PDB file of C-alpha atoms and ligand atoms in Angstrom:
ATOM      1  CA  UNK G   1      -5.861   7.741 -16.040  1.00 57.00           C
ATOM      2  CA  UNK G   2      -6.975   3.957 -16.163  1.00 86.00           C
ATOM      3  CA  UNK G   3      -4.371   2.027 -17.059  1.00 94.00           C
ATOM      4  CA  UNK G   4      -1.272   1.950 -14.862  1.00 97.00           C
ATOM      5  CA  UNK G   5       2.114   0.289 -17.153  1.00 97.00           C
ATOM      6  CA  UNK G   6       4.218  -1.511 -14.435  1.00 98.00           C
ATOM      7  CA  UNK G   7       7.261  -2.175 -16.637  1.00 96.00           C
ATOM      8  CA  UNK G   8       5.264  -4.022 -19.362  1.00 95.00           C
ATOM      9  CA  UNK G   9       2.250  -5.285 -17.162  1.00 97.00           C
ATOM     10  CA  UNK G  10      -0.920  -3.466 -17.403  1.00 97.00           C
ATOM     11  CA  UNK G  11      -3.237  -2.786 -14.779  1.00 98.00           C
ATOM     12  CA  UNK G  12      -6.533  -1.643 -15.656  1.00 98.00           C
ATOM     13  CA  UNK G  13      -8.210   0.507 -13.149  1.00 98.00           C
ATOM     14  CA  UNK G  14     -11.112  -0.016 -14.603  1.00 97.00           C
ATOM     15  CA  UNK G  15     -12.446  -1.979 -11.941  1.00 97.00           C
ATOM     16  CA  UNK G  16     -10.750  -1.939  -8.268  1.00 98.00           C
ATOM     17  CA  UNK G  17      -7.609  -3.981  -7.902  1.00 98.00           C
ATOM     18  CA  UNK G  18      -6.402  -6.033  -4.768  1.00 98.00           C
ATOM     19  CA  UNK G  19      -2.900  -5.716  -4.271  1.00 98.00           C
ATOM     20  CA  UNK G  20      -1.520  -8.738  -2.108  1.00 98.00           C
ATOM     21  CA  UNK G  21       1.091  -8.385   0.746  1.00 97.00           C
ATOM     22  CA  UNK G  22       4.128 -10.589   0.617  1.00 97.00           C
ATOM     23  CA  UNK G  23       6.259  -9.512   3.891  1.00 94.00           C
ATOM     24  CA  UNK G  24       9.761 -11.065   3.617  1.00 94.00           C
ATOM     25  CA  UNK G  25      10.068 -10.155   7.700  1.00 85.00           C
ATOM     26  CA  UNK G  26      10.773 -11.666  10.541  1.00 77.00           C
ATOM     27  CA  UNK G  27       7.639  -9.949  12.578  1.00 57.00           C
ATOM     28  CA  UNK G  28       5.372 -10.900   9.617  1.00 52.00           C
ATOM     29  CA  UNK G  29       5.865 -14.333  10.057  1.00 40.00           C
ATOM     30  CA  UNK G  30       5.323 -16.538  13.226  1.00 34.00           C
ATOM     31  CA  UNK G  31       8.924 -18.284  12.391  1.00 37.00           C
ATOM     32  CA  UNK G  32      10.844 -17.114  15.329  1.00 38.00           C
ATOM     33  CA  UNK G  33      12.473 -15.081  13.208  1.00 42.00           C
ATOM     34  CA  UNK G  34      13.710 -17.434  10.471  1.00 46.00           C
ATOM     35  CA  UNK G  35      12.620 -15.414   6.960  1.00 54.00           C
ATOM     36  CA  UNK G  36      10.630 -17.356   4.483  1.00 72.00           C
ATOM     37  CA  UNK G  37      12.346 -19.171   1.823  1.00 82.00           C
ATOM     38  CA  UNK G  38      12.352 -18.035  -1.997  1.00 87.00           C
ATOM     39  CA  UNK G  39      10.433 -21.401  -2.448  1.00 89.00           C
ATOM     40  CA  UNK G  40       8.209 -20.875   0.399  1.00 91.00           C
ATOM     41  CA  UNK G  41       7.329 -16.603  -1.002  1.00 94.00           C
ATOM     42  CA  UNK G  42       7.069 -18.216  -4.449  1.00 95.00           C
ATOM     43  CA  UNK G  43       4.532 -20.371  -3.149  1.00 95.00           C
ATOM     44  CA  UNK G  44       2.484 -17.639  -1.058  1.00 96.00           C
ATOM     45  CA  UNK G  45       2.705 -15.423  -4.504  1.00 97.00           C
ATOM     46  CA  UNK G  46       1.253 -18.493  -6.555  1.00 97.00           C
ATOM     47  CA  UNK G  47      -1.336 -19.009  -3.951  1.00 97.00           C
ATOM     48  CA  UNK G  48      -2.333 -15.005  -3.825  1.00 98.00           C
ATOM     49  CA  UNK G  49      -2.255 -15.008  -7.937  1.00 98.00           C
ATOM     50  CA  UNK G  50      -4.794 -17.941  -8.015  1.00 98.00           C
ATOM     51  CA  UNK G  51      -7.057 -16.159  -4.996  1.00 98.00           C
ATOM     52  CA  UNK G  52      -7.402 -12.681  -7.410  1.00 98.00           C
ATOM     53  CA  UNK G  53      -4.214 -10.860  -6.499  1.00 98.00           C
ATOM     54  CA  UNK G  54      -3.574  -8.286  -8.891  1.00 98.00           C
ATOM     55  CA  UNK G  55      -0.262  -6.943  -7.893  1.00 98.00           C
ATOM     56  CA  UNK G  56       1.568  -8.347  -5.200  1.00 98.00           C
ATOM     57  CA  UNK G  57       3.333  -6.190  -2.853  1.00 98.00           C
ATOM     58  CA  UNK G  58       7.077  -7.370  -1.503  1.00 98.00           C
ATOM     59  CA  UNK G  59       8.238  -5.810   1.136  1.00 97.00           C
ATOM     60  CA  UNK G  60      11.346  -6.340   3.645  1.00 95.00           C
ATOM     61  CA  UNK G  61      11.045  -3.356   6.419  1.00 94.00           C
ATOM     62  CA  UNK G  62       7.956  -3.977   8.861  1.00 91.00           C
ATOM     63  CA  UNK G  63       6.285  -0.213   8.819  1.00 88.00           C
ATOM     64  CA  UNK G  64       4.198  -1.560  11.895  1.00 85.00           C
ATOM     65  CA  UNK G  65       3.619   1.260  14.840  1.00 82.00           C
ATOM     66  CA  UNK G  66       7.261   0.606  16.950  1.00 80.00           C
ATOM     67  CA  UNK G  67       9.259  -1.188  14.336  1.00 81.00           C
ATOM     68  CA  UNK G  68      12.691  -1.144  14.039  1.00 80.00           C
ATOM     69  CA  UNK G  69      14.554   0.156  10.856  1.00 86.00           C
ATOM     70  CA  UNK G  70      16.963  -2.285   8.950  1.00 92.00           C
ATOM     71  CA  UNK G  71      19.987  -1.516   6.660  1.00 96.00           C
ATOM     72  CA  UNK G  72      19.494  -0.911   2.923  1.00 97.00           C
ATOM     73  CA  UNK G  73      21.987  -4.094   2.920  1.00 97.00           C
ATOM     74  CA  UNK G  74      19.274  -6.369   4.728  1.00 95.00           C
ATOM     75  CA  UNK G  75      16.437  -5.421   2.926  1.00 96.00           C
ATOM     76  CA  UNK G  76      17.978  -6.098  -0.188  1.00 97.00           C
ATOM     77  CA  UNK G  77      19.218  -9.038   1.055  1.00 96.00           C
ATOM     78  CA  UNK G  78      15.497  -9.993   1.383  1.00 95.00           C
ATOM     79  CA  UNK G  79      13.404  -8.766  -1.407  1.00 97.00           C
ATOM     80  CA  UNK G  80      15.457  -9.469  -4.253  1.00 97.00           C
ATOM     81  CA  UNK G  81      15.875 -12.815  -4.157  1.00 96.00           C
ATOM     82  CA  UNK G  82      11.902 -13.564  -4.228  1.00 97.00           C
ATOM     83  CA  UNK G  83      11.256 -10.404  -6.542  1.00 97.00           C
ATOM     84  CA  UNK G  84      13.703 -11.568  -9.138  1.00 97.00           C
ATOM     85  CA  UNK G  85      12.035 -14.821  -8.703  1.00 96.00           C
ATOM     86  CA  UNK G  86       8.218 -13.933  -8.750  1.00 97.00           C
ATOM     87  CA  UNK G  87       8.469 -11.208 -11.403  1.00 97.00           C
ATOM     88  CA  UNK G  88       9.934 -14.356 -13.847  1.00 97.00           C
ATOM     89  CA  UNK G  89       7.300 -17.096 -12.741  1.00 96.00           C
ATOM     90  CA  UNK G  90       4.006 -15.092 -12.006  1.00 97.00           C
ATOM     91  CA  UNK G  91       2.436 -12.368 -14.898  1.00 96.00           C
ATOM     92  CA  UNK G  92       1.111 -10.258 -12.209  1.00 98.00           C
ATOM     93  CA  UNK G  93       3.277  -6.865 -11.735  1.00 98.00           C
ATOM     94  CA  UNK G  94       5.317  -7.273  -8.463  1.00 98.00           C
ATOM     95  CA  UNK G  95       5.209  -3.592  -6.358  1.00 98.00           C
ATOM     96  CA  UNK G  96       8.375  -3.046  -4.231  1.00 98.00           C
ATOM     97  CA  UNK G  97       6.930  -1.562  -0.298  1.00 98.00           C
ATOM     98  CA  UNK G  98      10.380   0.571   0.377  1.00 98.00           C
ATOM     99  CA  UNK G  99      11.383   3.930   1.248  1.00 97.00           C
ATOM    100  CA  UNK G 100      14.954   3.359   0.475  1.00 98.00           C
ATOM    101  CA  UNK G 101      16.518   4.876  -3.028  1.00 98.00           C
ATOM    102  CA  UNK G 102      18.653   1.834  -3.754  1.00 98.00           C
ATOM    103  CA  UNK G 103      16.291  -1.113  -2.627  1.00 98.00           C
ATOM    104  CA  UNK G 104      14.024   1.140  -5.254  1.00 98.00           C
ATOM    105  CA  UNK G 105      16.709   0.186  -8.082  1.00 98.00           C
ATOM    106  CA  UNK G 106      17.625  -2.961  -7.539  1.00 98.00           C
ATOM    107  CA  UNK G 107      14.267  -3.660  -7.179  1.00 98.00           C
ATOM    108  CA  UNK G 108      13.353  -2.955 -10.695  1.00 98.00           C
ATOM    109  CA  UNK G 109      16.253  -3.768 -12.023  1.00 98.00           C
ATOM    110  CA  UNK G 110      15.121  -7.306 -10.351  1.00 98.00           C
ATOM    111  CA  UNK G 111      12.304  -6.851 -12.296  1.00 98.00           C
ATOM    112  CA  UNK G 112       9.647  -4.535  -9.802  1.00 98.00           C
ATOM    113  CA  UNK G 113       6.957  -2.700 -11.609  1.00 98.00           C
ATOM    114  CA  UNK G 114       5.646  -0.582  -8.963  1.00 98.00           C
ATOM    115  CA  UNK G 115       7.095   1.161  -6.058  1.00 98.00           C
ATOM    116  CA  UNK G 116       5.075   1.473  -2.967  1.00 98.00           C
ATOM    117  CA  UNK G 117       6.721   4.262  -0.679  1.00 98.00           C
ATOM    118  CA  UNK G 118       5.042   5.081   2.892  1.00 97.00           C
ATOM    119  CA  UNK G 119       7.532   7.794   2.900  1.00 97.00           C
ATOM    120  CA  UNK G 120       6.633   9.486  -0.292  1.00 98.00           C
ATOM    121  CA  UNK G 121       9.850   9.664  -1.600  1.00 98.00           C
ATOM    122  CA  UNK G 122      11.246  11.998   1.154  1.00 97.00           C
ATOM    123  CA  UNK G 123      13.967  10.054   1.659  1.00 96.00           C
ATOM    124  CA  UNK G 124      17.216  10.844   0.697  1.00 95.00           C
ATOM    125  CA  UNK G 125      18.025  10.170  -3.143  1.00 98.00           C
ATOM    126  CA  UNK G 126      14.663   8.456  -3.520  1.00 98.00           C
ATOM    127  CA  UNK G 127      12.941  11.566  -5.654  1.00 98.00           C
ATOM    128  CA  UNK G 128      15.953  11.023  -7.936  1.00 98.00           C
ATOM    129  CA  UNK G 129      15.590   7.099  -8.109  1.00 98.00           C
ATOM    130  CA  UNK G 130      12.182   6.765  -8.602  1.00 98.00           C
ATOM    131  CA  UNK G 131      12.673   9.943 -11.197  1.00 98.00           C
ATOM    132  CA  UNK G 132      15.125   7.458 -13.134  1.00 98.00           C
ATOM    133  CA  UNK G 133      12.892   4.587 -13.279  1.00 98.00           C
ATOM    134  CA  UNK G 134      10.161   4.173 -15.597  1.00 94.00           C
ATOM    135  CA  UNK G 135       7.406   2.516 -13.038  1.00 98.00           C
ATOM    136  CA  UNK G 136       4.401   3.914 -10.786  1.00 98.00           C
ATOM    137  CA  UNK G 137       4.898   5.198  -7.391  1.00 98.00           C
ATOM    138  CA  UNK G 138       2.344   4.677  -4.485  1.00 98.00           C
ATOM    139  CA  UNK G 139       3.080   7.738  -2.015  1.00 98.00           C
ATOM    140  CA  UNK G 140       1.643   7.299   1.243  1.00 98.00           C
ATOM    141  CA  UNK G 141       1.050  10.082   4.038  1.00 97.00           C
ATOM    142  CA  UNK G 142       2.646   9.097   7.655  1.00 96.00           C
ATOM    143  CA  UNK G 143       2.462  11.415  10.218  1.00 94.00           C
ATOM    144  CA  UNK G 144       6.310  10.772  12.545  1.00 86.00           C
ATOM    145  CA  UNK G 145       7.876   8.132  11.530  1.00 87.00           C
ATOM    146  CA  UNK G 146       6.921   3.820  12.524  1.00 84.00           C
ATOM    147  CA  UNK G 147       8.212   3.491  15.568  1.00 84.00           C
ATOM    148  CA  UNK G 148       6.899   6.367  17.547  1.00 84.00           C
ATOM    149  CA  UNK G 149       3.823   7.800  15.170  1.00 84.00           C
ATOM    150  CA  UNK G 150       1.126   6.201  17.119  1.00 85.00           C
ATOM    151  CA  UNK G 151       2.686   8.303  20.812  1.00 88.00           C
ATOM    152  CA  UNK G 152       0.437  11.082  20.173  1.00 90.00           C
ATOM    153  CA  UNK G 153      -1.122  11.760  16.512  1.00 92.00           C
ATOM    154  CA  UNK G 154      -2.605  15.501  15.904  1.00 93.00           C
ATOM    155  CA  UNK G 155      -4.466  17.397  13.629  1.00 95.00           C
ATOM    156  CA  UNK G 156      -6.676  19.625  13.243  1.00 96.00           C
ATOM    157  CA  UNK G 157      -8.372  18.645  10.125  1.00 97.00           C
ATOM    158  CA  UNK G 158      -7.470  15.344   9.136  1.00 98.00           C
ATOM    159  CA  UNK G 159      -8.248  14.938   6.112  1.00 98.00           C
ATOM    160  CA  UNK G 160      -7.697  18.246   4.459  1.00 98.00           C
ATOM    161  CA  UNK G 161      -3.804  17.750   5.886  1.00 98.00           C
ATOM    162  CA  UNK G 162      -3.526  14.311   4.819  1.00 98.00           C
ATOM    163  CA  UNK G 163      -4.276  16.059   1.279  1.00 98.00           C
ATOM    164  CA  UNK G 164      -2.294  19.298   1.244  1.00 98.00           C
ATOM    165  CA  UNK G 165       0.359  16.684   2.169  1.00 98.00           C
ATOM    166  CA  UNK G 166      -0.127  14.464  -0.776  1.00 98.00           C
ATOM    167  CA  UNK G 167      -0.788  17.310  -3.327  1.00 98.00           C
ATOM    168  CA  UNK G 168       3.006  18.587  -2.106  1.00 98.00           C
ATOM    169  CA  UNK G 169       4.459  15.405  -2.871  1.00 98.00           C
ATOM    170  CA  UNK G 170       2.512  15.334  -6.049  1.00 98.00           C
ATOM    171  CA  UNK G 171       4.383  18.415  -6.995  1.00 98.00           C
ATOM    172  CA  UNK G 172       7.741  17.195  -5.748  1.00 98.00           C
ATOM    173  CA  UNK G 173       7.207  14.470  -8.235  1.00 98.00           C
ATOM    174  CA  UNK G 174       6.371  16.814 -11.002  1.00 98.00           C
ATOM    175  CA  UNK G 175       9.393  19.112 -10.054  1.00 98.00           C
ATOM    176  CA  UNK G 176      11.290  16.354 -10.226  1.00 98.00           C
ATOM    177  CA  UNK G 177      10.566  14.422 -13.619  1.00 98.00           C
ATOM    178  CA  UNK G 178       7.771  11.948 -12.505  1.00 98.00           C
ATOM    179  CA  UNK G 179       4.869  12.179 -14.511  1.00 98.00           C
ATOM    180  CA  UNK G 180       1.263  12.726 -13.104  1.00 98.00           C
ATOM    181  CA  UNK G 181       0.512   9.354 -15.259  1.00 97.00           C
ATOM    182  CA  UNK G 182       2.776   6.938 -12.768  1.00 98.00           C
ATOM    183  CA  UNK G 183       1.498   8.422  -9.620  1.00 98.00           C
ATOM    184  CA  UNK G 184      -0.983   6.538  -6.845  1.00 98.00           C
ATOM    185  CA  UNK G 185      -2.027   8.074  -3.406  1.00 98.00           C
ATOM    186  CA  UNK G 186      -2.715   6.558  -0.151  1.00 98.00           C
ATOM    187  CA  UNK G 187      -4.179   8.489   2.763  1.00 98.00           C
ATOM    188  CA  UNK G 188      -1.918   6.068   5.127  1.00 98.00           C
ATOM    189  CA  UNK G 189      -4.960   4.410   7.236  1.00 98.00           C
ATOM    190  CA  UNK G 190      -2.814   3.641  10.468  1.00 96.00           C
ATOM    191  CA  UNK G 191       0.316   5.975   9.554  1.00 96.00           C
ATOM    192  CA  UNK G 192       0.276   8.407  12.624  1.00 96.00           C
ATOM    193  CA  UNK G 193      -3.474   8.473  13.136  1.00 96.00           C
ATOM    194  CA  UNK G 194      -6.113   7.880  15.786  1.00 97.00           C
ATOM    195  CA  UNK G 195      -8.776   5.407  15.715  1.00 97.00           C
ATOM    196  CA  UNK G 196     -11.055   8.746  14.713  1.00 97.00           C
ATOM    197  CA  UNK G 197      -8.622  10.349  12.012  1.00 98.00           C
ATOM    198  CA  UNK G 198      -9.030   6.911  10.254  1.00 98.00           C
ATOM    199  CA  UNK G 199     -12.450   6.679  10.642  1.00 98.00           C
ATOM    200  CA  UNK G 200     -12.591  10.044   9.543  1.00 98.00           C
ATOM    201  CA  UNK G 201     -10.390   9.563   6.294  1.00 98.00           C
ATOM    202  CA  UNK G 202     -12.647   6.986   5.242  1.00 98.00           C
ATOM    203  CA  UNK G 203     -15.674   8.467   5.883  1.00 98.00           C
ATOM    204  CA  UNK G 204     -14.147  11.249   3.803  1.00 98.00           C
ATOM    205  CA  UNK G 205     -12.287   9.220   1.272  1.00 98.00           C
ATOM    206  CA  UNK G 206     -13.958  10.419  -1.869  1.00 98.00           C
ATOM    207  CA  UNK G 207     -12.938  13.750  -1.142  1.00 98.00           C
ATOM    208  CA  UNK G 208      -9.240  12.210  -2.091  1.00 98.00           C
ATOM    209  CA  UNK G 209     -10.667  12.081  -5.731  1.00 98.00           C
ATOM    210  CA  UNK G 210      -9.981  15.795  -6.004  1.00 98.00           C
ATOM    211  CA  UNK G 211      -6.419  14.948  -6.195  1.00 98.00           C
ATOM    212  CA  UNK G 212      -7.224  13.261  -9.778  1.00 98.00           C
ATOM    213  CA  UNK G 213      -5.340  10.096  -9.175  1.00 98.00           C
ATOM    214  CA  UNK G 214      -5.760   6.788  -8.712  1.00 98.00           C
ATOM    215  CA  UNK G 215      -6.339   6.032  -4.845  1.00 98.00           C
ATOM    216  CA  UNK G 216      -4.762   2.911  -3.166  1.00 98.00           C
ATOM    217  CA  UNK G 217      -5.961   1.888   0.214  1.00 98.00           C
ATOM    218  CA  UNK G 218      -4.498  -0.381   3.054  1.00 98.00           C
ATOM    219  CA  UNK G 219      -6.614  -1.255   6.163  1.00 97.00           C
ATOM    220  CA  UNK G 220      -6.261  -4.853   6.166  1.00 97.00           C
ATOM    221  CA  UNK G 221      -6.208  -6.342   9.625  1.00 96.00           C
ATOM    222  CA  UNK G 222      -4.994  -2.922  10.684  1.00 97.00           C
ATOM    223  CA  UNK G 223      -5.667  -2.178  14.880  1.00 96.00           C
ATOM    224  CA  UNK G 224      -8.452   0.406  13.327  1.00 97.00           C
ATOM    225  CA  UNK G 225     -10.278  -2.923  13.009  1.00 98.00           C
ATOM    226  CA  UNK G 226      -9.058  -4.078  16.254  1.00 98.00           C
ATOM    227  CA  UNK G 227     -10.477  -1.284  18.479  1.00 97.00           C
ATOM    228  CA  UNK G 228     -13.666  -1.278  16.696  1.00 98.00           C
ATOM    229  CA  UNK G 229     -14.828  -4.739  16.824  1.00 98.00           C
ATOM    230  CA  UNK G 230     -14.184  -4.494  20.931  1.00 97.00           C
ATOM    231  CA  UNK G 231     -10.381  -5.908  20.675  1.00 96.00           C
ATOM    232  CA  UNK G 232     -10.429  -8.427  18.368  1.00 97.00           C
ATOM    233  CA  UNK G 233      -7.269 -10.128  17.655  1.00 97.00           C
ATOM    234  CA  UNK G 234      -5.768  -9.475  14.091  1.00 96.00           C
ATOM    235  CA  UNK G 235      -7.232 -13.451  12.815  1.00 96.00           C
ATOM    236  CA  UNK G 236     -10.448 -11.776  13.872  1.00 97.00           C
ATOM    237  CA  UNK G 237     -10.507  -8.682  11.568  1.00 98.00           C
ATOM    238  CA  UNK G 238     -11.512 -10.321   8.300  1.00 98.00           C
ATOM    239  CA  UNK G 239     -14.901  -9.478   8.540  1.00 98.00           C
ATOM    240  CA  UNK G 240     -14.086  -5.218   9.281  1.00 98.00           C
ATOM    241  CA  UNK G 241     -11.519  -5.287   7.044  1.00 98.00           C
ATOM    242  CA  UNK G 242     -14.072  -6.505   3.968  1.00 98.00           C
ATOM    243  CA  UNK G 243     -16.490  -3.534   5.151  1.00 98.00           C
ATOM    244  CA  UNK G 244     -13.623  -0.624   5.319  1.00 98.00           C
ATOM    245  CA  UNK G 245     -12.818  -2.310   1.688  1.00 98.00           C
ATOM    246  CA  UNK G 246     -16.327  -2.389  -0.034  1.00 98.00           C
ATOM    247  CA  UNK G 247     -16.588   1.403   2.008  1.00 98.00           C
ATOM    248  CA  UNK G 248     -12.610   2.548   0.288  1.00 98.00           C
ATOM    249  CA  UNK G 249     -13.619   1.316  -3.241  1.00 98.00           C
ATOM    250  CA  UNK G 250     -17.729   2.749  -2.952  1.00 98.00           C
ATOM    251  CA  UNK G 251     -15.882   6.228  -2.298  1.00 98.00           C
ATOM    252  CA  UNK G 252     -13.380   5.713  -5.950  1.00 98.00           C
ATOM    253  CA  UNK G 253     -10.414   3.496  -4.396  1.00 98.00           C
ATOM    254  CA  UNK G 254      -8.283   1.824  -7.303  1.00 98.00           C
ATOM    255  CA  UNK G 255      -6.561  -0.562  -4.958  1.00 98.00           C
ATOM    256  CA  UNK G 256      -7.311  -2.047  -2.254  1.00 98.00           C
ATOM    257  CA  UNK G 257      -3.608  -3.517  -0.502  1.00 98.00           C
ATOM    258  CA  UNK G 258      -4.894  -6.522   1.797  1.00 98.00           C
ATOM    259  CA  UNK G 259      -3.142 -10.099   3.693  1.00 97.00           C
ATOM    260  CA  UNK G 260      -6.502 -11.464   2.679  1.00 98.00           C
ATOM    261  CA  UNK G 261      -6.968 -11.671  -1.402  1.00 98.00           C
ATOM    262  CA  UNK G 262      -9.342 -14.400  -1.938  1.00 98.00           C
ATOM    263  CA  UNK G 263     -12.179 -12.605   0.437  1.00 98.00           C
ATOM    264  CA  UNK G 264     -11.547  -9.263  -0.710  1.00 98.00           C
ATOM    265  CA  UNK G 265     -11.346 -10.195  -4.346  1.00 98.00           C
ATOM    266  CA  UNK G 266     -14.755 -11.492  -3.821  1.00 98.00           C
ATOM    267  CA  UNK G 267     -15.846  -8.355  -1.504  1.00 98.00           C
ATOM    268  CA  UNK G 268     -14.201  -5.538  -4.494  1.00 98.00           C
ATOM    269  CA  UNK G 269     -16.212  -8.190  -7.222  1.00 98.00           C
ATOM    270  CA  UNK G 270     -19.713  -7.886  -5.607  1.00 98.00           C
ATOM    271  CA  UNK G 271     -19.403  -4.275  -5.032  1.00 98.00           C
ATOM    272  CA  UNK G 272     -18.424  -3.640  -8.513  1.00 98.00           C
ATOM    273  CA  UNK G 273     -21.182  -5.171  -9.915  1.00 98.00           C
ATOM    274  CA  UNK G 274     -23.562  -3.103  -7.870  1.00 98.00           C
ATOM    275  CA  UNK G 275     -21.872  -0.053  -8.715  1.00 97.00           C
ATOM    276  CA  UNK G 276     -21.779  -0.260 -12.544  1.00 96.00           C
ATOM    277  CA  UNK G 277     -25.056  -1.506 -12.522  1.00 95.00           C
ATOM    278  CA  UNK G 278     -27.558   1.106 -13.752  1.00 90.00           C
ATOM    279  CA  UNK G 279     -31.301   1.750 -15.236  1.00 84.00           C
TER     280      UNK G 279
HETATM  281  C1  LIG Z   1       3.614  -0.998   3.521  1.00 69.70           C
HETATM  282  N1  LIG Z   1       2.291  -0.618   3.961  1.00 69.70           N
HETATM  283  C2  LIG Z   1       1.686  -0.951   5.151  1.00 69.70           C
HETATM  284  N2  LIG Z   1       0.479  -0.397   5.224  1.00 69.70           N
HETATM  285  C3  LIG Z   1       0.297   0.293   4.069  1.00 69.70           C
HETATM  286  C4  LIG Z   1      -0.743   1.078   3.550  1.00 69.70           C
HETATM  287  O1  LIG Z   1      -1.855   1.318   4.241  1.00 69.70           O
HETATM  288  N3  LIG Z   1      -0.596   1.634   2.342  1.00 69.70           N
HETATM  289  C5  LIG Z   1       0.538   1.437   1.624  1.00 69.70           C
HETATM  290  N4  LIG Z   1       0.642   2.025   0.411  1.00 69.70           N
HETATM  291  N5  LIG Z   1       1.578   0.698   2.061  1.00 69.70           N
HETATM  292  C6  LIG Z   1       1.443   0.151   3.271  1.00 69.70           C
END
């Protein structure tokens, strides 16, 4: 499966894909926790687009390690105001980062193409919404839940849980109406995880390609990055983030989901060329 239909926008996954974060929070944003403007997300959208973005990703509950959860009100409140407004203006398909059944609705209603679910549709009602609407669905594995998954992560093989996980939720879907063709996974680099069971998933990412879907992959600026590079701050995690990128897509990544599109546009680009290149 190559070509993903976000409600009307193709993606080919011919060649890797960047998929650009737009966070309408207030932890996302050094603000003081005033939330970006329609204008101001229209503008960071436009900006991604022109950098290589080739979905952008809106999303308006921070999943960081020890965030706090908001209402479905709020996070509608958030997203749908700047979805409805960059899936009219911008041709790229928007992706909608939620766990929540109804921000999942209104969001395509609003005109979403993609849901993007660190929860893999374990919440309540969201098999049954996602089910109902005719869009791809990212699920992501998470060991505990955001804010207390990073207290004390365990397993004893990583990455063969990480897939028995995902394969489950691939059945769910099936179970449950979703077809095999609008299905993405994500090993959840960061989700309940050590600095060694990431390292470890992608070392071992291309053993994900068993799985016969299209993988997406988020490590941007992620503390992963951090603890390897002795500390460095996130504004200092470019560099790591480009090498755990070129590493995901070398290993049969579709997407790569990343704060940083212009750079890893370039990164994906260069590494493509090498790969398809042949005698
Ligand atoms: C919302 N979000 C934060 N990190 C993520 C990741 O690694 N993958 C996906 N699919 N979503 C993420």
């Amino acid at each position: 499966m190559t070509l993903l239909d976000c409600a009307g926008k193709p993606v080919d996954l011919h060649r890797p894909r960047v998929m650009g974060i737009l966070n309408i929070t207030p932890d996302s944003f050094s603000d003081g926790g005033v939330f970006i403007s329609r204008d101001a997300a229209l503008e960071r959208a436009r900006a991604m687009v022109a950098e290589g973005a080739d979905i952008l990703d809106v999303g308006g509950e921070s999943t960081r390690p020890g965030a706090r959860a908001v209402s479905a009100q709020e996070e509608l409140d958030r997203v749908i105001p700047v979805i409805q407004t960059i899936a009219a203006e911008l041709g790229v398909p928007v992706s909608v980062d939620t766990n929540k059944a109804t921000v999942m609705r209104e969001a395509v209603a609003a005109g979403a193409g993609m849901i993007n679910d660190v929860m893999a549709l374990q919440d309540a009602g969201a098999l049954a919404a996602a089910a109902a609407l005719d869009v791809p669905v990212c699920l992501m594995h998470m060991q505990g839940l955001p804010r207390t998954m990073q207290q004390n992560p365990r397993y004893q093989d990583v990455v063969a849980e990480v897939m028995a996980f995902l394969q489950a939720r691939v059945e769910a879907c099936l179970a449950s109406g979703i077809p095999r063709s609008r299905l993405l996974l994500d090993p959840g680099f960061g989700f309940g995880k050590t600095l060694r069971h990431n390292l470890l998933l992608l070392r071992h990412l291309e053993r994900f390609n068993e799985l016969r879907l299209p993988l997406l992959v988020g490590i941007s600026r992620k503390s992963m990055i951090g603890a390897v590079l002795g500390d460095a701050p996130v504004d200092q995690r470019l560099s790591g983030g480009l090498a755990c990128a070129v590493m995901a897509v070398e290993r049969g990544a579709a997407i790569i989901r990343t704060h940083d599109v212009k750079a890893t546009a370039d990164a994906l680009c260069m590494a493509h060329a090498v790969m398809k290149c042949e005698v």
